[in-house]
PDB file of C-alpha atoms in Angstrom:
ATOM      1  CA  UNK B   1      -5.657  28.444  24.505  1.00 48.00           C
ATOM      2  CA  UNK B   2      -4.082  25.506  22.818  1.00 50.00           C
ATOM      3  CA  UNK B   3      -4.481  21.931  24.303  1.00 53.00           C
ATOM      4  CA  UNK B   4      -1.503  20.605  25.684  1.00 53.00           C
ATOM      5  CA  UNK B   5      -0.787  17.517  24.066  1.00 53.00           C
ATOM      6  CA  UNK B   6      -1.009  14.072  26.159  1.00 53.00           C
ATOM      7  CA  UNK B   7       0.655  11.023  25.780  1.00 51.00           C
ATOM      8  CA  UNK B   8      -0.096   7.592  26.985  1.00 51.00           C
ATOM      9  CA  UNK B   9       2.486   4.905  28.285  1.00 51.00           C
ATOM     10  CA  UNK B  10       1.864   3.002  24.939  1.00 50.00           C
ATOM     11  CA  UNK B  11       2.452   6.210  22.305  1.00 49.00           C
ATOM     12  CA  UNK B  12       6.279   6.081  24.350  1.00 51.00           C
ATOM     13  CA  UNK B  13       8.696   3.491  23.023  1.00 53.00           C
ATOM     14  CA  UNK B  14       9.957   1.462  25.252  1.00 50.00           C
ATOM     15  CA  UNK B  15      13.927   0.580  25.175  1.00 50.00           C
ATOM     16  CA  UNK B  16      13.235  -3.801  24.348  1.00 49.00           C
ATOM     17  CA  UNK B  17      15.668  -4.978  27.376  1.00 47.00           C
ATOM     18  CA  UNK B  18      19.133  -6.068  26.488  1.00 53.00           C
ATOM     19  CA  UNK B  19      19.287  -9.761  25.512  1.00 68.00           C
ATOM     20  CA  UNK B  20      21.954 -11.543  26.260  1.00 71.00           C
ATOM     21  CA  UNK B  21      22.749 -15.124  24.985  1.00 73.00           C
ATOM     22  CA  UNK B  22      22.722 -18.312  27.341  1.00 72.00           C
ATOM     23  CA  UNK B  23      26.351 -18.912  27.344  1.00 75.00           C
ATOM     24  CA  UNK B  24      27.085 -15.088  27.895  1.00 77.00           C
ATOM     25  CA  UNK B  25      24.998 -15.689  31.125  1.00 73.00           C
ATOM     26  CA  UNK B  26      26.550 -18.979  31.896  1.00 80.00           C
ATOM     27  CA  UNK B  27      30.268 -17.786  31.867  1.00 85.00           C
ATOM     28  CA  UNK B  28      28.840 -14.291  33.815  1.00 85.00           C
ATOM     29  CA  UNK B  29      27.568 -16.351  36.335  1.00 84.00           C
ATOM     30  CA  UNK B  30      30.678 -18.714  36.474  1.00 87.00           C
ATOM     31  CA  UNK B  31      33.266 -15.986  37.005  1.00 89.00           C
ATOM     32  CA  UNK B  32      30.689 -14.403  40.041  1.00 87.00           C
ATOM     33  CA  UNK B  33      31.361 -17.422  41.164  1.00 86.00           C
ATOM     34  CA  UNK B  34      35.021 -17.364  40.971  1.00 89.00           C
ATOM     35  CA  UNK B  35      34.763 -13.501  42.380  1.00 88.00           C
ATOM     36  CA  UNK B  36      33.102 -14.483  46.003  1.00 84.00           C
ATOM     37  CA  UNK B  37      35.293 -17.696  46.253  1.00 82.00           C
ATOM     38  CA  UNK B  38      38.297 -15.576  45.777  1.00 84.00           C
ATOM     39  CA  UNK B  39      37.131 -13.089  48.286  1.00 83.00           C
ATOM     40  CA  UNK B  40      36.436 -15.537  50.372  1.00 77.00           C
ATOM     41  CA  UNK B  41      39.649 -16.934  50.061  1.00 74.00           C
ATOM     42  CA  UNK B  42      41.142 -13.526  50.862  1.00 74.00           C
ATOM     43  CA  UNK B  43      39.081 -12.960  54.507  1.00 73.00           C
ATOM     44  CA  UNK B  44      40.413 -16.067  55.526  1.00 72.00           C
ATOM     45  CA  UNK B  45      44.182 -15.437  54.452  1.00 69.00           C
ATOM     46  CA  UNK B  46      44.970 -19.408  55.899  1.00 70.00           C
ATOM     47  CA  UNK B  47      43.347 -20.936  53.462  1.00 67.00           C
ATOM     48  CA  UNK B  48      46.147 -20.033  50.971  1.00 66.00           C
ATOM     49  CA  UNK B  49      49.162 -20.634  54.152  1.00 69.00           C
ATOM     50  CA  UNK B  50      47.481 -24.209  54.003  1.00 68.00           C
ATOM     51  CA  UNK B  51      47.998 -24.335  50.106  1.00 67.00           C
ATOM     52  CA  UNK B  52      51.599 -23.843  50.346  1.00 71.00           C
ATOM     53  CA  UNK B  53      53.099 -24.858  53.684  1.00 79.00           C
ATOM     54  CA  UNK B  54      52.677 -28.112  53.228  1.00 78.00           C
ATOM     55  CA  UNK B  55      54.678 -28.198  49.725  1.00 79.00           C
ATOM     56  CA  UNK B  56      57.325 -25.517  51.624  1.00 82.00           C
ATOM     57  CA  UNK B  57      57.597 -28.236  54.294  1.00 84.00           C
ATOM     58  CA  UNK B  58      58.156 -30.959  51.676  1.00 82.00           C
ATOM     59  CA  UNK B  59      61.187 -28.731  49.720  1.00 84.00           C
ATOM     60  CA  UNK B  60      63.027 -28.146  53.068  1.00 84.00           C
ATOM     61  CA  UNK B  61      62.749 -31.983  53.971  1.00 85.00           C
ATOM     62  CA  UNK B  62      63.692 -33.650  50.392  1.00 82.00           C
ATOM     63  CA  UNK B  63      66.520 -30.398  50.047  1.00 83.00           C
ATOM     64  CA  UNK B  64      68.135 -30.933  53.499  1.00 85.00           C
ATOM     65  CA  UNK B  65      67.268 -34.046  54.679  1.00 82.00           C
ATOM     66  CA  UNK B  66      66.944 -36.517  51.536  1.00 77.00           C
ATOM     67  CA  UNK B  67      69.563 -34.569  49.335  1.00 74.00           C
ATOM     68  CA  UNK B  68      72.381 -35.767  50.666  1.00 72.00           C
ATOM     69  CA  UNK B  69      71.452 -39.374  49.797  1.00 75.00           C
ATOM     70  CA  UNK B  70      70.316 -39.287  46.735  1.00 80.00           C
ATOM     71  CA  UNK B  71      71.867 -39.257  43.344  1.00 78.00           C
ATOM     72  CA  UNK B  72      69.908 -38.657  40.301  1.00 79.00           C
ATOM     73  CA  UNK B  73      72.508 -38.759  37.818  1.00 75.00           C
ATOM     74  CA  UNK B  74      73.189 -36.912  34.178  1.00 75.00           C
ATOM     75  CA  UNK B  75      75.076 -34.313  36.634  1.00 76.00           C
ATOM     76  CA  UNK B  76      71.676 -32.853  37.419  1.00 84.00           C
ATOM     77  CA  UNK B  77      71.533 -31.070  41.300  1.00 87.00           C
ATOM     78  CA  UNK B  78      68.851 -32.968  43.542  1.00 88.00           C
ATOM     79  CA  UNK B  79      66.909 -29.551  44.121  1.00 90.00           C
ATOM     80  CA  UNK B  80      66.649 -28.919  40.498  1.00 91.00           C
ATOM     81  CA  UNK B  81      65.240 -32.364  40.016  1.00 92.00           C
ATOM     82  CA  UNK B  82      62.918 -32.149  43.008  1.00 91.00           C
ATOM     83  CA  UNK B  83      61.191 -28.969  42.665  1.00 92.00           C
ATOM     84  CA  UNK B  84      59.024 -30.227  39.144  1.00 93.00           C
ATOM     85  CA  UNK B  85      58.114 -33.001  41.309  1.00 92.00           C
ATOM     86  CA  UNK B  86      56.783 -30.861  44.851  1.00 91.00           C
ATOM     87  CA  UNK B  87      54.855 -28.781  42.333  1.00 92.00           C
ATOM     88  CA  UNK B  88      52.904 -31.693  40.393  1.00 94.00           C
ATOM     89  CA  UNK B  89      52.323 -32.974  44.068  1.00 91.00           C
ATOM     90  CA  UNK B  90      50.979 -30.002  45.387  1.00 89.00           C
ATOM     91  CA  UNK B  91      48.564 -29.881  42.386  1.00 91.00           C
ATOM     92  CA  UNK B  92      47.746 -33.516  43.060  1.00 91.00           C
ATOM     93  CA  UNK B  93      46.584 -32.947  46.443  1.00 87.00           C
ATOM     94  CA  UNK B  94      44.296 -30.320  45.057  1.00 84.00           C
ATOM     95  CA  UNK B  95      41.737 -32.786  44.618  1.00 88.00           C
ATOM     96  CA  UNK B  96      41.279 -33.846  48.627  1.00 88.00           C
ATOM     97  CA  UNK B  97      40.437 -29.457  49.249  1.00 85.00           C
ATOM     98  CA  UNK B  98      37.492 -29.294  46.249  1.00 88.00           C
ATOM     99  CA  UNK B  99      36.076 -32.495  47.450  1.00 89.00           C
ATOM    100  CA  UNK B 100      35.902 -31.539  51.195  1.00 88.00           C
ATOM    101  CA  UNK B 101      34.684 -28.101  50.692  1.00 85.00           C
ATOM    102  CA  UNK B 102      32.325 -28.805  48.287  1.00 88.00           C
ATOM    103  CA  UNK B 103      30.787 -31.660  50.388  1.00 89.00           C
ATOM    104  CA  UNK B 104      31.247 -28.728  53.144  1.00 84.00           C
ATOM    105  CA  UNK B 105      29.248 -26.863  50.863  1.00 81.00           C
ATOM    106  CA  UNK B 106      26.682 -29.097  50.188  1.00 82.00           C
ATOM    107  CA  UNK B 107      25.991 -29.835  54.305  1.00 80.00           C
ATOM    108  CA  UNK B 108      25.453 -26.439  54.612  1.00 78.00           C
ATOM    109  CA  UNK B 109      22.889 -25.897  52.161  1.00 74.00           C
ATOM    110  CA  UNK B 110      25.145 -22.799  50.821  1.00 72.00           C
ATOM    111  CA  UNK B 111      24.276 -24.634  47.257  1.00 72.00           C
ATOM    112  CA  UNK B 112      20.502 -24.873  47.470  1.00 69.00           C
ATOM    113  CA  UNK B 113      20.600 -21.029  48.314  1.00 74.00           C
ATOM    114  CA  UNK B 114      22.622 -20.465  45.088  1.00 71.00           C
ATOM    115  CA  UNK B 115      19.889 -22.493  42.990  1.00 70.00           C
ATOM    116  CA  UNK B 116      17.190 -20.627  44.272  1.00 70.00           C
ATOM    117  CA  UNK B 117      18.559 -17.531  42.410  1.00 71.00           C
ATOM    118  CA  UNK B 118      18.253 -16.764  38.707  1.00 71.00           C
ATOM    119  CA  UNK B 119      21.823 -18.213  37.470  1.00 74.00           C
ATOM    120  CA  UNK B 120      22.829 -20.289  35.497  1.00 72.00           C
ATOM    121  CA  UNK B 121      23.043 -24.316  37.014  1.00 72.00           C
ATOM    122  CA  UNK B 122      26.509 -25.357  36.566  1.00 76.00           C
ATOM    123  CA  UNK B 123      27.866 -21.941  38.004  1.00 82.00           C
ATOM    124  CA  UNK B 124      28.876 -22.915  40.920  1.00 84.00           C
ATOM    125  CA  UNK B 125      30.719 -26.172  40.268  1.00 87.00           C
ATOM    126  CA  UNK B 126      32.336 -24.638  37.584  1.00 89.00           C
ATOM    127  CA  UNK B 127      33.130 -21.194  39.417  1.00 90.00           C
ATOM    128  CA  UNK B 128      34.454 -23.407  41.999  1.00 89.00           C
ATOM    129  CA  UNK B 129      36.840 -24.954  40.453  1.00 92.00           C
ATOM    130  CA  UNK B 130      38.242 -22.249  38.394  1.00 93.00           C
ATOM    131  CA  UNK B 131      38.643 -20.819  41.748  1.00 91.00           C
ATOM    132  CA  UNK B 132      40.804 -23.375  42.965  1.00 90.00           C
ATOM    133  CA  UNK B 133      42.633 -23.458  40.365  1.00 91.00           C
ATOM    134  CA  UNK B 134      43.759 -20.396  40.737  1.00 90.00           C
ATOM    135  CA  UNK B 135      44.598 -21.168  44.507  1.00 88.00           C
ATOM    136  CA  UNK B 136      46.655 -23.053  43.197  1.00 87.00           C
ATOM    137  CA  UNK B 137      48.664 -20.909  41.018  1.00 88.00           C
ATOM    138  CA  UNK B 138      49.357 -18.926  44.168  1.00 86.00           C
ATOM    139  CA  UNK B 139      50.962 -22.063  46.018  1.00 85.00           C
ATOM    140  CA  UNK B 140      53.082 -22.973  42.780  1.00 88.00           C
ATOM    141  CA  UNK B 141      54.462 -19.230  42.696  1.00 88.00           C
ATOM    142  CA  UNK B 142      55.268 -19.335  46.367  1.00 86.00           C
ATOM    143  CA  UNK B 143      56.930 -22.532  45.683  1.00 87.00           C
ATOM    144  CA  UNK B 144      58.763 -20.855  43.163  1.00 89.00           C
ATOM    145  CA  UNK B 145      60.076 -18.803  44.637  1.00 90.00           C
ATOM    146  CA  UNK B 146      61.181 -21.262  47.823  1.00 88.00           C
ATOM    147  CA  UNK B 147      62.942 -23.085  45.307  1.00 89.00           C
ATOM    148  CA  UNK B 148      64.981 -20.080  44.402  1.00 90.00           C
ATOM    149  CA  UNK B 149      65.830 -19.886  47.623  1.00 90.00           C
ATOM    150  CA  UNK B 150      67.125 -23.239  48.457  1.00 88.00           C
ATOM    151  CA  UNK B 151      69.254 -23.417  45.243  1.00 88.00           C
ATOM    152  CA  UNK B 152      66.712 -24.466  42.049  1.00 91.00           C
ATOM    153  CA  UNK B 153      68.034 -23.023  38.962  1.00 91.00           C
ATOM    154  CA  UNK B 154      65.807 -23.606  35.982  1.00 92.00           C
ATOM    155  CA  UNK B 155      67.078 -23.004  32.764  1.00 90.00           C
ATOM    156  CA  UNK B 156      63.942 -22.862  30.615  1.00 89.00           C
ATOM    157  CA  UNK B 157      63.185 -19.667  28.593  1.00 89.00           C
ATOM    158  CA  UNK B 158      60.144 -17.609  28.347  1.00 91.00           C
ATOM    159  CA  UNK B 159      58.470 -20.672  26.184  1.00 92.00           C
ATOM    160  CA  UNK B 160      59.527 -23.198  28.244  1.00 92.00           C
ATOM    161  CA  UNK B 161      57.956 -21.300  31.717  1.00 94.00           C
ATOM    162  CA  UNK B 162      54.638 -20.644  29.462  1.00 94.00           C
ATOM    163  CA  UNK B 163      54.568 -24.710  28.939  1.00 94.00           C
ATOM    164  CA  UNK B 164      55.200 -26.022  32.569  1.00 94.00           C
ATOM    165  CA  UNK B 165      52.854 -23.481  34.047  1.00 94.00           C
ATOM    166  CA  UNK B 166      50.433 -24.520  30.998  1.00 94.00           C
ATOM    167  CA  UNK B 167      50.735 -28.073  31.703  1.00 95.00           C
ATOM    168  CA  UNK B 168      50.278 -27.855  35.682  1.00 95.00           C
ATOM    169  CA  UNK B 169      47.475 -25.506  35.520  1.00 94.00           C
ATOM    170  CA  UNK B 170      45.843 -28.099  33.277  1.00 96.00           C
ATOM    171  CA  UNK B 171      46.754 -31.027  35.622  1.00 96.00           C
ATOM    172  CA  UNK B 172      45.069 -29.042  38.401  1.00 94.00           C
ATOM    173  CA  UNK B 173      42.156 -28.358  36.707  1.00 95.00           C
ATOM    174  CA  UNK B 174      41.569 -32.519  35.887  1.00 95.00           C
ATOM    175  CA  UNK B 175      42.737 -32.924  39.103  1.00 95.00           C
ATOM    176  CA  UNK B 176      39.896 -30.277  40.981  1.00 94.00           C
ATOM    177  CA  UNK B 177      37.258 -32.332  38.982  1.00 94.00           C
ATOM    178  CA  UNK B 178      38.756 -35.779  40.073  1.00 94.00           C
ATOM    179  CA  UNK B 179      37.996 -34.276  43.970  1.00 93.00           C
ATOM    180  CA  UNK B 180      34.227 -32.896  42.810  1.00 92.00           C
ATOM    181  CA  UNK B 181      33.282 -35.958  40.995  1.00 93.00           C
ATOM    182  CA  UNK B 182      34.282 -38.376  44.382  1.00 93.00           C
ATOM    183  CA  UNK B 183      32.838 -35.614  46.676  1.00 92.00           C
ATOM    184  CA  UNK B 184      29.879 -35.445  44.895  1.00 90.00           C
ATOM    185  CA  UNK B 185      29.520 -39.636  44.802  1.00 91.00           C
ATOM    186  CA  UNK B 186      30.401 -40.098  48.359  1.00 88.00           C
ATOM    187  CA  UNK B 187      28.839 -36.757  50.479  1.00 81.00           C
ATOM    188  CA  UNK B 188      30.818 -37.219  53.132  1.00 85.00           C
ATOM    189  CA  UNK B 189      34.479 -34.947  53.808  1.00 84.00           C
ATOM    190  CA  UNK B 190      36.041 -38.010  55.580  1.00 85.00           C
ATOM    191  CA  UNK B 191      35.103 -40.238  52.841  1.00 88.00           C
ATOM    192  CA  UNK B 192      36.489 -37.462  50.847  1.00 89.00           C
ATOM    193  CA  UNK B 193      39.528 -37.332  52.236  1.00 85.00           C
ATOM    194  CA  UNK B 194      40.139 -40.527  52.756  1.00 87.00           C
ATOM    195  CA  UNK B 195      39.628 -41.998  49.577  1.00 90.00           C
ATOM    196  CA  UNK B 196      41.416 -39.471  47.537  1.00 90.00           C
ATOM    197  CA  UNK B 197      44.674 -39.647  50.041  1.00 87.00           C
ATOM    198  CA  UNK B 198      44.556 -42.988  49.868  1.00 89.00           C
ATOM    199  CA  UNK B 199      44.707 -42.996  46.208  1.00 89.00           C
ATOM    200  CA  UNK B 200      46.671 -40.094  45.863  1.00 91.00           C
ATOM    201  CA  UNK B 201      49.761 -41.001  47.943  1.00 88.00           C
ATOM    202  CA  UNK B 202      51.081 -43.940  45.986  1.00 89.00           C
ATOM    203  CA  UNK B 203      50.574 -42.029  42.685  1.00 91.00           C
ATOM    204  CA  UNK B 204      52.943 -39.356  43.991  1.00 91.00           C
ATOM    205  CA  UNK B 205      55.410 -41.266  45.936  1.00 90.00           C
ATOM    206  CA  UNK B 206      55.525 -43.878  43.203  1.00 91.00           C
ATOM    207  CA  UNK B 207      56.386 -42.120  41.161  1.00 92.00           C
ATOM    208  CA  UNK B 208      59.144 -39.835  39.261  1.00 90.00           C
ATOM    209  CA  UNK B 209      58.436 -36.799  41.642  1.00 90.00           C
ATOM    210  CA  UNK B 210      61.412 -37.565  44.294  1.00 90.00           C
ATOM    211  CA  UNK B 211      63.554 -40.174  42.926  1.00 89.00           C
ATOM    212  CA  UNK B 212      64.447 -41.243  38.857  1.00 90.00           C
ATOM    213  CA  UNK B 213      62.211 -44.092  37.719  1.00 89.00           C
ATOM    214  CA  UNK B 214      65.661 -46.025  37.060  1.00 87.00           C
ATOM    215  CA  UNK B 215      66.106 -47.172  40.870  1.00 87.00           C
ATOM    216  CA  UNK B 216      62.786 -48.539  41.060  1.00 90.00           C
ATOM    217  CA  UNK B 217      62.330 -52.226  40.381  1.00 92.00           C
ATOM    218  CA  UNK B 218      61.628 -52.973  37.421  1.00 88.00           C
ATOM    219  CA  UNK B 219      58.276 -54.752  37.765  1.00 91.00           C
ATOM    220  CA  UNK B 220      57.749 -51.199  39.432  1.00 91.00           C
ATOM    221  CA  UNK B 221      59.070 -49.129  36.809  1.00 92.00           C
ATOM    222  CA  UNK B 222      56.474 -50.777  34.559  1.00 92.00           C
ATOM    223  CA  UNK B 223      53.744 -48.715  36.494  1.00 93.00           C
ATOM    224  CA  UNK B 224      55.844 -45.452  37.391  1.00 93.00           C
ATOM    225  CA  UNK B 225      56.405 -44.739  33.744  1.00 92.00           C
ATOM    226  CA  UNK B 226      52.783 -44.803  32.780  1.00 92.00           C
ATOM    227  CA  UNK B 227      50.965 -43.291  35.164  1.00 94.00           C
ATOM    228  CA  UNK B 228      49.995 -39.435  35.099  1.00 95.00           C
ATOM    229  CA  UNK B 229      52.086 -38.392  38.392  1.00 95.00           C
ATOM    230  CA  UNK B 230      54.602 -39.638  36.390  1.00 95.00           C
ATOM    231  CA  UNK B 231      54.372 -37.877  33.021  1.00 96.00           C
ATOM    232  CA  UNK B 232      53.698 -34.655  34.198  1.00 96.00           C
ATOM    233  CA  UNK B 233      56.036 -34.859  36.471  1.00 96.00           C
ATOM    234  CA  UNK B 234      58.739 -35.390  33.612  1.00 95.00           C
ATOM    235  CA  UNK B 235      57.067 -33.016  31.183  1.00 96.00           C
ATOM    236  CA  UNK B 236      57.296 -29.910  33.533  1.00 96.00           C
ATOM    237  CA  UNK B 237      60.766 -31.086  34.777  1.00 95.00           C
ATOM    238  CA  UNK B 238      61.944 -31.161  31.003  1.00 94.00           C
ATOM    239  CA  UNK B 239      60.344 -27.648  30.169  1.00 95.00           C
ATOM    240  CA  UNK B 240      61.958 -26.189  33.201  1.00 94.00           C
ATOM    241  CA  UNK B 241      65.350 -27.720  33.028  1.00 93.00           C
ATOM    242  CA  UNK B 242      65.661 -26.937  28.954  1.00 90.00           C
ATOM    243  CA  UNK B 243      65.773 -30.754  28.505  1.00 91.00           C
ATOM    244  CA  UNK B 244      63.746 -33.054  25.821  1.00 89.00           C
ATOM    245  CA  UNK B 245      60.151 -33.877  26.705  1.00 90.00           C
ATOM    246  CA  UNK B 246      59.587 -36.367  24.333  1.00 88.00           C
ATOM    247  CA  UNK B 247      56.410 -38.426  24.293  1.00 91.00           C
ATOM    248  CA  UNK B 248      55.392 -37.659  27.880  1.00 93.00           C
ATOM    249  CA  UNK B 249      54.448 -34.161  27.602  1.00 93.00           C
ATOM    250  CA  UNK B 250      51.668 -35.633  24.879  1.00 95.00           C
ATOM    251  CA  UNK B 251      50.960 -38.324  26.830  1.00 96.00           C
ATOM    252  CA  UNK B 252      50.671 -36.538  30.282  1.00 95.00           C
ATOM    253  CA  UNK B 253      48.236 -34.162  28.725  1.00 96.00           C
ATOM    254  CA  UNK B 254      46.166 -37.212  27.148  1.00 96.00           C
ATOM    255  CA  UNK B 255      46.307 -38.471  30.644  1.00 96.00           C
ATOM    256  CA  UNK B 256      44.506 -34.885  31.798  1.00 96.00           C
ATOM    257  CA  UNK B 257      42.228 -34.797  28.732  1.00 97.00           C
ATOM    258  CA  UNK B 258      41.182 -38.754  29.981  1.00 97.00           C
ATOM    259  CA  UNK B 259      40.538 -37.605  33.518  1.00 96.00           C
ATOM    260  CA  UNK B 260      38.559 -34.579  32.088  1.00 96.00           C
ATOM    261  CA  UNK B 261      36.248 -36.871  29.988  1.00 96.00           C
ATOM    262  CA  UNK B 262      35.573 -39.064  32.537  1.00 95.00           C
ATOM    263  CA  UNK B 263      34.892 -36.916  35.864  1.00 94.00           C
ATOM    264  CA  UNK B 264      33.068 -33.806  34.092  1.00 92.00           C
ATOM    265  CA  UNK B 265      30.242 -34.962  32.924  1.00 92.00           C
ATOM    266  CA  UNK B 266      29.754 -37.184  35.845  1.00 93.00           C
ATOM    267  CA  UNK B 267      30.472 -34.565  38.189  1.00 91.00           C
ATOM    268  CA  UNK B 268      27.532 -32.761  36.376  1.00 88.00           C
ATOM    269  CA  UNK B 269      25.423 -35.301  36.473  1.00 89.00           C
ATOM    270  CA  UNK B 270      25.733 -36.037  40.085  1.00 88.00           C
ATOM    271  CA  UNK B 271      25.595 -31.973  40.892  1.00 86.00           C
ATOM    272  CA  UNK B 272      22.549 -32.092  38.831  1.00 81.00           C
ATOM    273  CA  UNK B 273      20.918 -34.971  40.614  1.00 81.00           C
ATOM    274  CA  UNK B 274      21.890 -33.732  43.988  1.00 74.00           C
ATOM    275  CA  UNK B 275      20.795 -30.128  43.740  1.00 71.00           C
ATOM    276  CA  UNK B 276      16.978 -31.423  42.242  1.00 67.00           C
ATOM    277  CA  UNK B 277      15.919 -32.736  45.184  1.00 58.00           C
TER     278      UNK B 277
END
C-alpha cells in the first residue's frame, strides 16, 4: 500500500498579500471618509435644508424686496445679476459649518476614535472637507434652480456652466479649509462662528455680490475690486451671463490658490498637533 503523500504548511505557497502603495491607501481612506459623512448627511436630511434655505431666503428678499430699487445698468435684469452673487455667498459661509462641526468633532472625541484605527492621518480632515464640498454643490443646484424660478436666465453655454461651477467648487474648497484652519486654532464653535461671521459678512456685503462696485465710494471701491468675494463673484457672473471675464477670473482663482497655500498646511499642522496628544 502506497504512502499517501504529506505536505507541510511551508511545502504550500503562500499568495504574498496584495501591496498597495501609501497614497492608494491615503485617497481609500479619504473617500471612506467622504462615504460616512455623506451618509451621515443623508440620516439627518436638515443638514442639507440648512445649506440652502438660507441662500433661498436671500433670492426671495434681494428679488422682491431689493429689486425694485436697484439698477445695475448695461440693461442687465437685477435677478440675473444677483443670483452669481447668492451663490459665491452661500459658498462663503461654508467656512462657519466645517469649523463648527469639526470643533464638534473634536469635543466629542469622534477624531481620536478614527486615529486609533489603521488609516491613513490626514483622512479625516481631508474626507471632511471633500464632503462639504459636495454639500455644497447640492445647495448651489437647489439655488439653481430657485433662480429659474424667480426669473434668472443665464446665457452661458455648456463651457461657460463647466467654468462657473469649476470656479465655485474651487472657492468652496479654499473656503472649507479657511473654516478648518480657524476651528482647529481656536477649539471652540462660538469662537468659530463668531470669528468667521464676523469676517465673512463685510467680504460679502462689500462687495460685488448685490450691488455693481460703481455705486460704492470710491475710497470703497478701492477694496471691493480686490478682494476675493469680489472676483469670484464677477468671474462666475461673466461665465454665466456669456459676458467677458477678463483679469478677475485669473485673479479670483490666484485669490483661492493663496487661501489654499496658506490654511492647508496649517490646518495640517494644527490637526497633527491636536490629534498627538
Amino acid at each position: 500500500m502506497s504512502a499517501i503523500p504529506t505536505t507541510t504548511p511551508h511545502s504550500i505557497s503562500q499568495p504574498e498579500p496584495l501591496r498597495k502603495s501609501r497614497l492608494y491607501w491615503t485617497i481609500a481612506d479619504t473617500l471612506v471618509i467622504v462615504k460616512r459623512q455623506l451618509i451621515h448627511t443623508r440620516r439627518i436630511p436638515m443638514e442639507l435644508v440648512g445649506f440652502a434655505i438660507m441662500p433661498i431666503m436671500f433670492v426671495v428678499l434681494f428679488r422682491y424686496v431689493f429689486a425694485g430699487a436697484i439698477n445695475v445698468g448695461n440693461g442687465m435684469s437685477y435677478v440675473n445679476f444677483l443670483m452669481a452673487g447668492i451663490f459665491v455667498q452661500s459658498l462663503a459661509f461654508s467656512a462657519p459649518h466645517t469649523g463648527i462641526t469639526l470643533t464638534q468633532d473634536l469635543q466629542k472625541g469622534l477624531i481620536d476614535r478614527f486615529r486609533s484605527l489603521p488609516m491613513a492621518h490626514s483622512a479625516y480632515l481631508t474626507g471632511r472637507i471633500i464632503a462639504d464640498v459636495i454639500k455644497n454643490g447640492f445647495a448651489v443646484a437647489v439655488m439653481v434652480i430657485v433662480g429659474l424660478a424667480v426669473g434668472f436666465r443665464p446665457e452661458a453655454g455648456l463651457l461657460g456652466w463647466l467654468g462657473a461651477i469649476g470656479v465655485m467648487l474651487f472657492f468652496a474648497f479654499a473656503m472649507c479649509w479657511l473654516g478648518a484652519m480657524i476651528a482647529l486654532l481656536v477649539r471652540s464653535p462660538e469662537s468659530v462662528d463668531q470669528m468667521l461671521f464676523t469676517a465673512l459678512f463685510p467680504l460679502t456685503f462689500a462687495s460685488s455680490a448685490f450691488v455693481p462696485a460703481s455705486s460704492m465710494p470710491g475710497w470703497l471701491q478701492v477694496f471691493v475690486n480686490h478682494q476675493p468675494v469680489t472676483l469670484v463673484v464677477n468671474t462666475v457672473r461673466g461665465l454665466l451671463l456669456d459676458m467677458p471675464v477678463g483679469n478677475d477670473g485669473w485673479m479670483a482663482l490666484a485669490w483661492c490658490v493663496a487661501i489654499l497655500v496658506i490654511c492647508v498646511p496649517v490646518a495640517v499642522s494644527l490637526y497633527q498637533r491636536a490629534t498627538s496628544r
